[in-house]
Amino acid sequence: MANDDREKLSVSRRAFLKGGALATGALSSTLIPLGPAEGADRAPEATDLDPRRSKIELKVNGVAYRVDVPNTTTLATLLREELHLTGTKVGCDRMQCGACTVHVNGRSVYSCTVPAVDAAGTEVLTIEGLAKGDTLHPIQQAFVEHSGFQCGFCTSGQIMSTKALLDRNPQPTEDEARQALSGNLCRCSAYKKILESVMTASRLSRA
Amino acid sequence: MRAFDVVTAKDSRHAVALLAEHAPTAKVIAGGTDLLADLKFSSHGPAMVVDISRVEDLKAITITDEGLSIGALVTHTAIMRSPIINDMFPALVHAAHTIGAVQTRNLGTLGGNLVTGVPSMDSGPTLMALEAIIVILSPAGRRQVPMAEFFLGPRKTVLKPDELLAEILIPKQNLGKPTHFLKFGLRKGQALALVSAAASVWVDVDTQICSAPRISLGAVAPTVIRAPKAEAHLDGRPLTADAMAEAGRIAASEAKPISDFRASAGYRRELVAVLTKRALEGAYELAKTKRRGA
């Protein structure tokens, strides 16, 4: 069955990415995974050597990290280039396209426009944090079933915006769904399939 | 982006002290939706950024002796979800909803929208039609500036480098005043206003006589403006369909729109007439609904 193949494919890719992130983490001097109790509610600290860099502690998908980055770093760059969580995409890099959408303390934001220092002490959820082991999140499952994408570049952002919507409003109308996802552009124009995915995700999430 | 130092303010007092120390080379960052966009695509920038995003005492929406106080760091999402604002000023909720997308509204703050000083700001007209007062903190203390005097020109406000916009105050006499806001953009989502208009008015529903009509327009002058001649035409008169249409025409003559790639000045002027009339109609409808509910 095609669906089963797809699921296996996505699982193996995810496992590959996860492995990559851990391996890099072990090698990098600035990336220190902390215990689960640490890393909460801390403001950034200037580093000892350079006031233009900051030490930041934050939790991403339940894992605590301590990093040391230039103040010019955005959350999107921190996620992709320091933590190697490349599921979050950068499209326009100017708060229009939504490919970089992640949740910070439960709110969906454009991570391209959040300074990393402002994410210090927060809990971040990215697309990598949705699946439980080999089981896709119901929203991911719905996007797979409906082919809610063509090229897939905008998809992690679409899914994170869908999650933000369903967390607050588990049974949205189609109009509410359109409005909630209006900050996520799809250059392939797969909007019809994306909307179908959102409505199915709403049903699956409640099941 | 040019490298910069960051200092994080703990509360509003600390923020003012940091600004006093580092102005004029410092920039304030709150939600960052405007500042970061500026810094990213510019080769120059501030040496120091004062981060006020963690200043909790500027995040409250409260009724005080002076009126409705909205902290400068209240996000557009928080405005949309505030029971007090939904009850008293649905127009403010609607105006917040027209800003950017969910992700923008989760980050962007009301104070941040005002300090940009752009004529197309979506928060501006409703607040100006409600005669909002801008509360400013500095080492010299606290001062209040009427919204109509806050903007000096495109991207220019009365704020000095060591001053912090702390609070937006809707004065007591305007609490619950029927108000309506309309924005006309080229798309439903993520569009800049070609024209926006807000009207607030007290109406005696039996006689239709209106008092204290206030009309404010966005994106049709160097700053958000009031339309005093249109207001004077309505004050003390019955709010009839003809009177509202005439007020729209007068407001169009008071606007000073420009032609750009989004729309011509003539088209914007037509929009002012129509949106002003509809904003008045919306405020009138609300006045009637409120009486029925009372």
Coordinates of C-alpha atoms in Angstrom, one line a residue:
Chain A
M1 CA 0.0 0.0 0.0
A2 CA 1.3 3.4 -1.0
N3 CA 0.5 4.9 2.4
D4 CA 2.5 2.4 4.3
D5 CA 5.5 3.0 2.0
R6 CA 5.2 6.8 2.6
E7 CA 5.1 6.2 6.3
K8 CA 8.2 4.1 6.3
L9 CA 10.0 6.6 4.1
S10 CA 9.2 9.5 6.4
V11 CA 10.1 7.5 9.5
S12 CA 13.5 6.6 8.2
R13 CA 14.2 10.2 7.1
R14 CA 13.3 11.4 10.6
A15 CA 15.5 8.8 12.3
F16 CA 18.3 9.9 10.0
L17 CA 17.9 13.6 10.9
K18 CA 17.6 12.8 14.6
G19 CA 20.8 10.8 14.5
G20 CA 22.5 13.7 12.7
A21 CA 21.4 16.2 15.3
L22 CA 22.7 14.1 18.2
A23 CA 26.0 13.4 16.5
T24 CA 26.6 17.1 15.8
G25 CA 25.6 18.0 19.3
A26 CA 28.2 15.8 20.8
L27 CA 30.9 17.5 18.6
S28 CA 29.9 21.1 19.0
S29 CA 31.4 23.1 21.9
T30 CA 28.5 25.6 22.0
L31 CA 25.7 23.1 22.0
I32 CA 25.1 21.5 25.4
P33 CA 22.0 19.4 25.9
L34 CA 20.9 19.9 29.5
G35 CA 18.8 17.8 31.8
P36 CA 15.0 18.2 31.5
A37 CA 14.6 20.3 34.7
E38 CA 17.0 23.0 33.6
G39 CA 16.6 25.8 31.1
A40 CA 13.3 27.3 32.2
D41 CA 12.5 31.0 32.4
R42 CA 16.0 32.4 32.1
A43 CA 16.9 35.7 30.5
P44 CA 19.9 35.7 28.1
E45 CA 23.3 36.5 29.5
A46 CA 26.1 38.4 27.7
T47 CA 29.1 36.2 27.2
D48 CA 32.3 37.0 29.1
L49 CA 34.4 37.7 26.0
D50 CA 32.1 39.4 23.6
P51 CA 29.1 41.6 24.4
R52 CA 27.7 41.0 20.9
R53 CA 27.1 37.4 21.7
S54 CA 24.7 35.9 24.3
K55 CA 24.4 32.7 26.2
I56 CA 21.0 31.3 25.9
E57 CA 19.2 28.4 27.5
L58 CA 16.0 27.1 25.9
K59 CA 14.0 23.9 25.5
V60 CA 13.3 22.6 22.0
N61 CA 10.9 19.7 21.7
G62 CA 11.4 18.9 25.4
V63 CA 15.2 18.9 25.2
A64 CA 17.0 21.6 27.0
Y65 CA 20.0 23.3 25.3
R66 CA 22.6 25.9 26.2
V67 CA 24.0 27.8 23.3
D68 CA 26.3 30.8 22.7
V69 CA 25.3 32.8 19.6
P70 CA 25.7 36.3 18.1
N71 CA 22.9 38.6 19.1
T72 CA 22.0 38.9 15.5
T73 CA 21.0 35.3 15.4
T74 CA 17.3 34.6 14.7
L75 CA 15.5 31.6 16.3
A76 CA 15.2 30.1 12.8
T77 CA 19.0 30.2 12.3
L78 CA 19.5 28.9 15.9
L79 CA 17.2 25.9 15.2
R80 CA 18.6 25.1 11.7
E81 CA 22.3 25.9 12.0
E82 CA 23.1 25.4 15.7
L83 CA 20.7 22.6 16.7
H84 CA 20.5 21.2 13.1
L85 CA 16.7 20.9 13.3
T86 CA 16.3 21.7 9.6
G87 CA 12.6 20.8 9.4
T88 CA 11.9 24.4 10.0
K89 CA 12.4 26.2 6.7
V90 CA 13.4 29.8 5.9
G91 CA 11.6 31.1 2.8
C92 CA 11.2 34.8 2.6
D93 CA 13.1 35.6 5.8
R94 CA 10.8 38.6 6.2
M95 CA 7.6 37.5 8.0
Q96 CA 5.5 36.9 5.0
C97 CA 5.6 33.2 3.9
G98 CA 5.3 31.2 7.1
A99 CA 7.7 28.4 6.2
C100 CA 9.6 29.2 9.5
T101 CA 6.5 28.9 11.7
V102 CA 7.3 27.3 15.1
H103 CA 5.6 27.5 18.5
V104 CA 7.2 29.5 21.4
N105 CA 5.5 28.9 24.7
G106 CA 2.5 27.5 22.8
R107 CA 2.1 30.5 20.4
S108 CA 2.8 30.2 16.7
V109 CA 5.5 32.7 15.5
Y110 CA 7.6 33.4 12.5
S111 CA 11.0 32.1 13.8
C112 CA 12.8 34.2 11.1
T113 CA 11.8 37.3 13.1
V114 CA 12.3 36.2 16.7
P115 CA 15.7 37.1 18.0
A116 CA 17.3 34.0 19.5
V117 CA 17.9 36.1 22.7
D118 CA 14.1 36.5 23.0
A119 CA 13.7 32.7 22.9
A120 CA 15.9 32.3 26.0
G121 CA 14.0 30.5 28.7
T122 CA 11.2 29.5 26.5
E123 CA 9.8 26.1 25.3
V124 CA 10.0 25.8 21.5
L125 CA 8.1 23.2 19.5
T126 CA 9.2 22.5 15.9
I127 CA 7.9 20.1 13.3
E128 CA 10.5 17.5 14.6
G129 CA 8.6 17.5 18.0
L130 CA 5.2 16.3 16.7
A131 CA 5.6 12.6 15.9
K132 CA 5.8 10.2 18.8
G133 CA 8.5 7.7 17.8
D134 CA 7.4 6.1 14.6
T135 CA 3.8 7.3 14.9
L136 CA 3.0 10.4 13.0
H137 CA 1.0 13.2 14.7
P138 CA -2.6 13.2 13.4
I139 CA -2.0 16.5 11.6
Q140 CA 1.0 15.0 9.8
Q141 CA -1.1 11.9 9.0
A142 CA -3.9 14.1 7.5
F143 CA -1.4 16.0 5.3
V144 CA 0.0 12.6 4.1
E145 CA -3.5 11.2 3.3
H146 CA -4.6 14.3 1.4
S147 CA -1.3 15.2 -0.2
G148 CA -1.5 18.6 1.4
F149 CA 1.6 19.8 -0.4
Q150 CA 3.3 19.7 -3.7
C151 CA 7.0 20.6 -3.3
G152 CA 6.7 20.4 0.5
F153 CA 8.8 23.4 1.4
C154 CA 6.0 25.2 3.1
T155 CA 4.6 22.1 4.8
S156 CA 6.2 22.2 8.2
G157 CA 5.0 25.7 8.6
Q158 CA 1.5 24.8 7.4
I159 CA 1.4 21.9 9.9
M160 CA 2.6 24.1 12.8
S161 CA 0.0 26.7 12.0
T162 CA -2.6 23.9 11.9
K163 CA -1.5 22.7 15.3
A164 CA -1.8 26.2 16.7
L165 CA -5.3 26.5 15.3
L166 CA -6.5 23.1 16.6
D167 CA -4.9 23.6 20.0
R168 CA -7.3 26.5 20.5
N169 CA -10.2 25.5 18.3
P170 CA -10.4 21.7 17.8
Q171 CA -13.4 22.0 15.5
P172 CA -12.8 25.0 13.2
T173 CA -15.0 25.9 10.2
E174 CA -13.4 26.0 6.8
D175 CA -13.4 29.8 7.0
E176 CA -11.7 29.8 10.4
A177 CA -9.1 27.4 9.0
R178 CA -8.5 29.6 6.0
Q179 CA -7.9 32.6 8.3
A180 CA -5.7 30.7 10.7
L181 CA -3.4 29.6 7.8
S182 CA -3.5 33.0 6.0
G183 CA 0.1 33.6 7.3
N184 CA 1.4 30.5 5.4
L185 CA 2.0 30.9 1.7
C186 CA 2.2 27.9 -0.7
R187 CA 4.0 28.8 -4.0
C188 CA 2.7 25.5 -5.5
S189 CA -0.8 26.8 -4.6
A190 CA -1.9 23.5 -3.0
Y191 CA -4.3 25.4 -0.8
K192 CA -7.3 23.2 -1.6
K193 CA -5.5 20.1 -0.4
I194 CA -4.0 21.9 2.5
L195 CA -7.5 22.9 3.7
E196 CA -8.8 19.4 3.2
S197 CA -5.8 18.2 5.4
V198 CA -6.6 20.7 8.1
M199 CA -10.3 19.6 8.2
T200 CA -9.3 15.9 8.3
A201 CA -6.7 16.7 11.0
S202 CA -9.4 18.2 13.1
R203 CA -11.4 15.0 12.8
L204 CA -8.4 12.7 13.5
S205 CA -7.2 14.8 16.4
R206 CA -10.6 14.4 18.1
A207 CA -10.8 10.6 17.4
Chain B
M1 CA 22.6 42.4 10.2
R2 CA 25.2 44.6 12.0
A3 CA 26.4 43.2 15.3
F4 CA 24.9 44.8 18.4
D5 CA 24.9 44.4 22.2
V6 CA 21.7 43.4 23.9
V7 CA 20.6 44.5 27.4
T8 CA 17.4 43.0 28.8
A9 CA 15.1 45.2 30.9
K10 CA 13.5 43.6 33.9
D11 CA 10.7 46.1 34.4
S12 CA 9.6 49.5 33.0
R13 CA 11.8 51.4 35.5
H14 CA 14.8 49.4 34.5
A15 CA 14.0 49.9 30.8
V16 CA 13.9 53.7 31.3
A17 CA 17.2 53.6 33.1
L18 CA 18.8 51.5 30.3
L19 CA 17.5 53.9 27.7
A20 CA 18.8 56.9 29.6
E21 CA 22.2 55.2 29.8
H22 CA 22.4 54.1 26.2
A23 CA 20.4 56.7 24.2
P24 CA 20.8 57.9 21.5
T25 CA 22.7 54.9 20.1
A26 CA 20.2 52.4 21.4
K27 CA 17.1 50.9 19.8
V28 CA 14.2 49.4 21.7
I29 CA 13.0 46.0 20.8
A30 CA 9.6 44.5 21.9
G31 CA 7.9 42.1 19.5
G32 CA 10.6 42.8 16.9
T33 CA 8.3 42.5 13.9
D34 CA 9.3 45.9 12.6
L35 CA 12.8 46.4 14.1
L36 CA 14.1 43.0 12.9
A37 CA 12.9 43.6 9.4
D38 CA 14.7 47.0 9.4
L39 CA 17.9 45.6 10.8
K40 CA 18.1 42.6 8.5
F41 CA 18.1 44.5 5.3
S42 CA 20.2 47.5 6.3
S43 CA 24.0 47.8 6.6
H44 CA 23.8 50.2 9.5
G45 CA 22.0 49.7 12.8
P46 CA 22.1 50.5 16.5
A47 CA 25.2 49.6 18.6
M48 CA 22.9 48.6 21.4
V49 CA 19.4 47.0 21.6
V50 CA 17.4 47.5 24.8
D51 CA 15.1 44.4 24.9
I52 CA 11.8 45.2 26.7
S53 CA 10.0 42.0 25.7
R54 CA 10.3 40.7 29.3
V55 CA 8.9 43.8 30.9
E56 CA 5.8 42.3 32.6
D57 CA 4.4 45.6 34.0
L58 CA 3.7 46.8 30.5
K59 CA 1.5 43.8 29.5
A60 CA -1.7 44.5 31.3
I61 CA -5.2 45.6 30.1
T62 CA -7.0 47.3 33.0
I63 CA -9.7 49.7 33.9
T64 CA -8.2 52.5 36.0
D65 CA -9.5 55.8 37.4
E66 CA -8.3 57.4 34.1
G67 CA -10.0 55.0 31.7
L68 CA -9.0 51.8 29.9
S69 CA -5.2 51.3 30.1
I70 CA -3.5 49.0 27.5
G71 CA 0.1 48.3 28.2
A72 CA 2.5 49.1 25.3
L73 CA 3.6 45.4 25.2
V74 CA 0.1 44.0 24.9
T75 CA 0.1 41.9 21.7
H76 CA -2.5 42.2 19.0
T77 CA -3.5 38.6 19.8
A78 CA -4.0 39.6 23.5
I79 CA -6.2 42.5 22.4
M80 CA -8.3 40.1 20.3
R81 CA -8.7 37.8 23.3
S82 CA -9.4 40.4 26.0
P83 CA -12.9 40.1 27.4
I84 CA -12.8 43.8 28.5
I85 CA -11.9 45.1 25.0
N86 CA -14.3 42.7 23.2
D87 CA -17.1 44.1 25.4
M88 CA -16.2 47.8 25.2
F89 CA -14.5 48.2 21.9
P90 CA -15.2 45.5 19.3
A91 CA -13.6 48.0 16.8
L92 CA -10.2 47.6 18.5
V93 CA -10.5 43.8 18.2
H94 CA -11.4 44.1 14.5
A95 CA -8.5 46.5 13.9
A96 CA -6.1 44.0 15.6
H97 CA -7.5 41.2 13.5
T98 CA -6.6 43.1 10.3
I99 CA -2.9 43.2 11.2
G100 CA -0.6 40.7 9.4
A101 CA -1.3 37.1 10.2
V102 CA -1.6 35.0 13.4
Q103 CA 2.2 34.7 13.7
T104 CA 2.6 38.5 13.3
R105 CA -0.2 39.2 15.9
N106 CA 1.3 36.8 18.4
L107 CA 4.6 38.8 18.3
G108 CA 3.6 42.4 17.5
T109 CA 2.6 44.8 20.2
L110 CA 0.2 47.8 20.3
G111 CA 3.0 50.1 21.4
G112 CA 5.3 48.8 18.6
N113 CA 2.6 49.5 16.0
L114 CA 2.3 53.1 17.2
V115 CA 6.0 53.9 17.4
T116 CA 6.5 52.9 13.8
G117 CA 4.6 56.1 12.9
V118 CA 3.6 54.8 9.5
P119 CA 0.4 56.3 8.1
S120 CA -1.0 52.9 7.2
M121 CA -0.8 51.5 10.8
D122 CA -3.9 49.4 11.5
S123 CA -4.1 50.3 15.2
G124 CA -4.1 54.1 14.6
P125 CA -7.5 55.2 13.4
T126 CA -9.6 53.5 16.0
L127 CA -7.4 54.7 18.9
M128 CA -7.4 58.3 17.4
A129 CA -11.2 58.2 17.0
L130 CA -11.4 57.3 20.7
E131 CA -9.1 60.2 21.6
A132 CA -6.5 57.9 23.1
I133 CA -3.7 59.3 25.2
I134 CA -0.1 58.1 24.9
V135 CA 1.7 57.7 28.2
I136 CA 5.4 58.1 28.0
L137 CA 8.1 57.3 30.6
S138 CA 11.5 58.9 30.7
P139 CA 14.1 59.8 33.4
A140 CA 12.1 63.1 33.8
G141 CA 9.0 61.2 34.8
R142 CA 5.7 60.4 33.1
R143 CA 4.0 62.6 30.5
Q144 CA 0.8 62.2 28.5
V145 CA 0.4 63.1 24.8
P146 CA -2.9 63.1 23.0
M147 CA -2.8 60.7 20.1
A148 CA -3.6 63.5 17.7
E149 CA -0.3 65.2 18.7
F150 CA 1.8 62.0 18.9
F151 CA 2.7 61.7 15.2
L152 CA 4.9 64.3 13.5
G153 CA 5.2 62.8 10.0
P154 CA 5.9 59.6 8.2
R155 CA 7.8 57.4 10.7
K156 CA 8.3 60.4 13.0
T157 CA 6.7 60.7 16.5
V158 CA 7.3 63.0 19.4
L159 CA 9.2 60.2 21.3
K160 CA 12.7 61.3 22.2
P161 CA 15.6 58.7 22.2
D162 CA 15.4 58.3 26.0
E163 CA 11.7 58.0 26.1
L164 CA 9.6 54.8 26.3
L165 CA 6.0 54.5 25.1
A166 CA 4.5 52.7 28.2
E167 CA 0.8 52.7 27.9
I168 CA -2.2 53.6 25.7
L169 CA -5.1 55.2 27.6
I170 CA -8.6 55.5 26.4
P171 CA -10.1 58.2 28.5
K172 CA -12.9 57.5 30.9
Q173 CA -15.5 59.6 29.1
N174 CA -15.1 57.3 26.0
L175 CA -15.4 53.9 27.7
G176 CA -18.0 51.9 25.7
K177 CA -18.4 54.6 23.0
P178 CA -19.8 53.1 19.9
T179 CA -16.9 52.8 17.4
H180 CA -16.4 51.1 14.1
F181 CA -13.2 50.4 12.1
L182 CA -12.8 49.5 8.4
K183 CA -9.7 48.7 6.4
F184 CA -9.6 48.4 2.6
G185 CA -6.6 46.4 1.3
L186 CA -5.9 44.5 -1.9
R187 CA -6.2 41.1 -0.3
K188 CA -8.0 39.7 2.8
G189 CA -4.7 38.6 4.5
Q190 CA -1.4 40.4 5.0
A191 CA -2.3 43.5 3.1
L192 CA -1.3 47.1 3.8
A193 CA -4.3 49.4 4.0
L194 CA -5.0 51.5 0.9
V195 CA -7.3 53.4 3.2
S196 CA -8.6 52.8 6.7
A197 CA -11.2 54.7 8.6
A198 CA -12.7 54.7 12.1
A199 CA -15.6 56.5 13.5
S200 CA -16.8 56.9 17.1
V201 CA -20.1 58.6 18.1
W202 CA -22.6 58.9 20.9
V203 CA -26.2 58.7 19.5
D204 CA -29.5 59.3 21.1
V205 CA -31.3 56.5 19.4
D206 CA -34.8 58.1 19.8
T207 CA -33.9 61.4 18.1
Q208 CA -30.9 60.1 16.1
I209 CA -29.1 63.2 17.4
C210 CA -25.3 62.5 17.7
S211 CA -22.7 64.1 19.8
A212 CA -18.9 64.0 19.9
P213 CA -18.5 62.3 16.5
R214 CA -14.9 61.5 15.9
I215 CA -13.5 60.4 12.5
S216 CA -10.0 59.2 11.9
L217 CA -8.3 58.1 8.7
G218 CA -5.3 56.0 7.9
A219 CA -3.0 55.8 4.9
V220 CA -4.3 59.0 3.3
A221 CA -1.9 61.7 4.8
P222 CA 1.6 61.8 6.2
T223 CA 0.2 60.5 9.5
V224 CA -3.0 59.0 10.8
I225 CA -5.3 62.0 10.9
R226 CA -8.7 63.3 12.2
A227 CA -11.3 64.7 9.9
P228 CA -12.5 67.7 12.0
K229 CA -14.7 69.3 9.3
A230 CA -16.6 66.1 8.8
E231 CA -17.0 65.8 12.5
A232 CA -18.3 69.4 12.8
H233 CA -20.8 68.7 10.1
L234 CA -22.4 65.9 12.2
D235 CA -22.1 67.2 15.8
G236 CA -25.5 67.9 17.3
R237 CA -27.4 66.8 14.2
P238 CA -29.5 63.7 13.5
L239 CA -27.3 60.9 12.1
T240 CA -29.3 60.3 8.9
A241 CA -28.1 58.5 5.8
D242 CA -27.7 61.8 4.0
A243 CA -25.7 63.3 6.9
M244 CA -23.3 60.3 7.0
A245 CA -22.8 60.4 3.2
E246 CA -22.1 64.1 3.3
A247 CA -19.6 63.6 6.2
G248 CA -17.9 61.0 4.0
R249 CA -17.6 63.5 1.1
I250 CA -16.2 66.2 3.5
A251 CA -13.7 63.7 5.0
A252 CA -12.5 62.9 1.4
S253 CA -11.8 66.6 0.9
E254 CA -9.8 66.7 4.2
A255 CA -7.6 63.7 3.2
K256 CA -4.3 64.3 1.4
P257 CA -3.7 60.9 -0.3
I258 CA -0.8 60.2 -2.6
S259 CA -0.6 58.0 -5.7
D260 CA 1.7 55.0 -5.5
F261 CA 1.9 51.5 -7.0
R262 CA -1.0 50.3 -4.7
A263 CA -3.6 52.9 -5.7
S264 CA -4.1 56.4 -7.2
A265 CA -4.8 59.4 -5.0
G266 CA -8.2 59.7 -6.7
Y267 CA -9.2 56.1 -5.9
R268 CA -8.0 56.6 -2.3
R269 CA -10.2 59.7 -2.0
E270 CA -13.2 57.8 -3.2
L271 CA -12.5 55.1 -0.7
V272 CA -12.3 57.7 2.1
A273 CA -15.8 58.9 1.3
V274 CA -17.2 55.4 1.2
L275 CA -15.3 54.0 4.3
T276 CA -16.1 57.1 6.4
K277 CA -19.8 56.7 5.7
R278 CA -19.7 52.9 6.4
A279 CA -17.7 53.5 9.6
L280 CA -20.4 55.9 10.8
E281 CA -23.1 53.5 9.9
G282 CA -21.3 50.7 11.8
A283 CA -20.9 52.9 14.9
Y284 CA -24.6 53.8 14.7
E285 CA -25.6 50.2 14.4
L286 CA -23.6 49.4 17.5
A287 CA -25.2 52.3 19.4
K288 CA -28.6 50.7 18.6
T289 CA -27.5 47.2 19.6
K290 CA -26.0 48.5 22.8
R291 CA -29.3 50.1 23.8
R292 CA -31.2 46.9 23.0
G293 CA -28.8 45.0 25.1
A294 CA -29.1 47.5 28.0

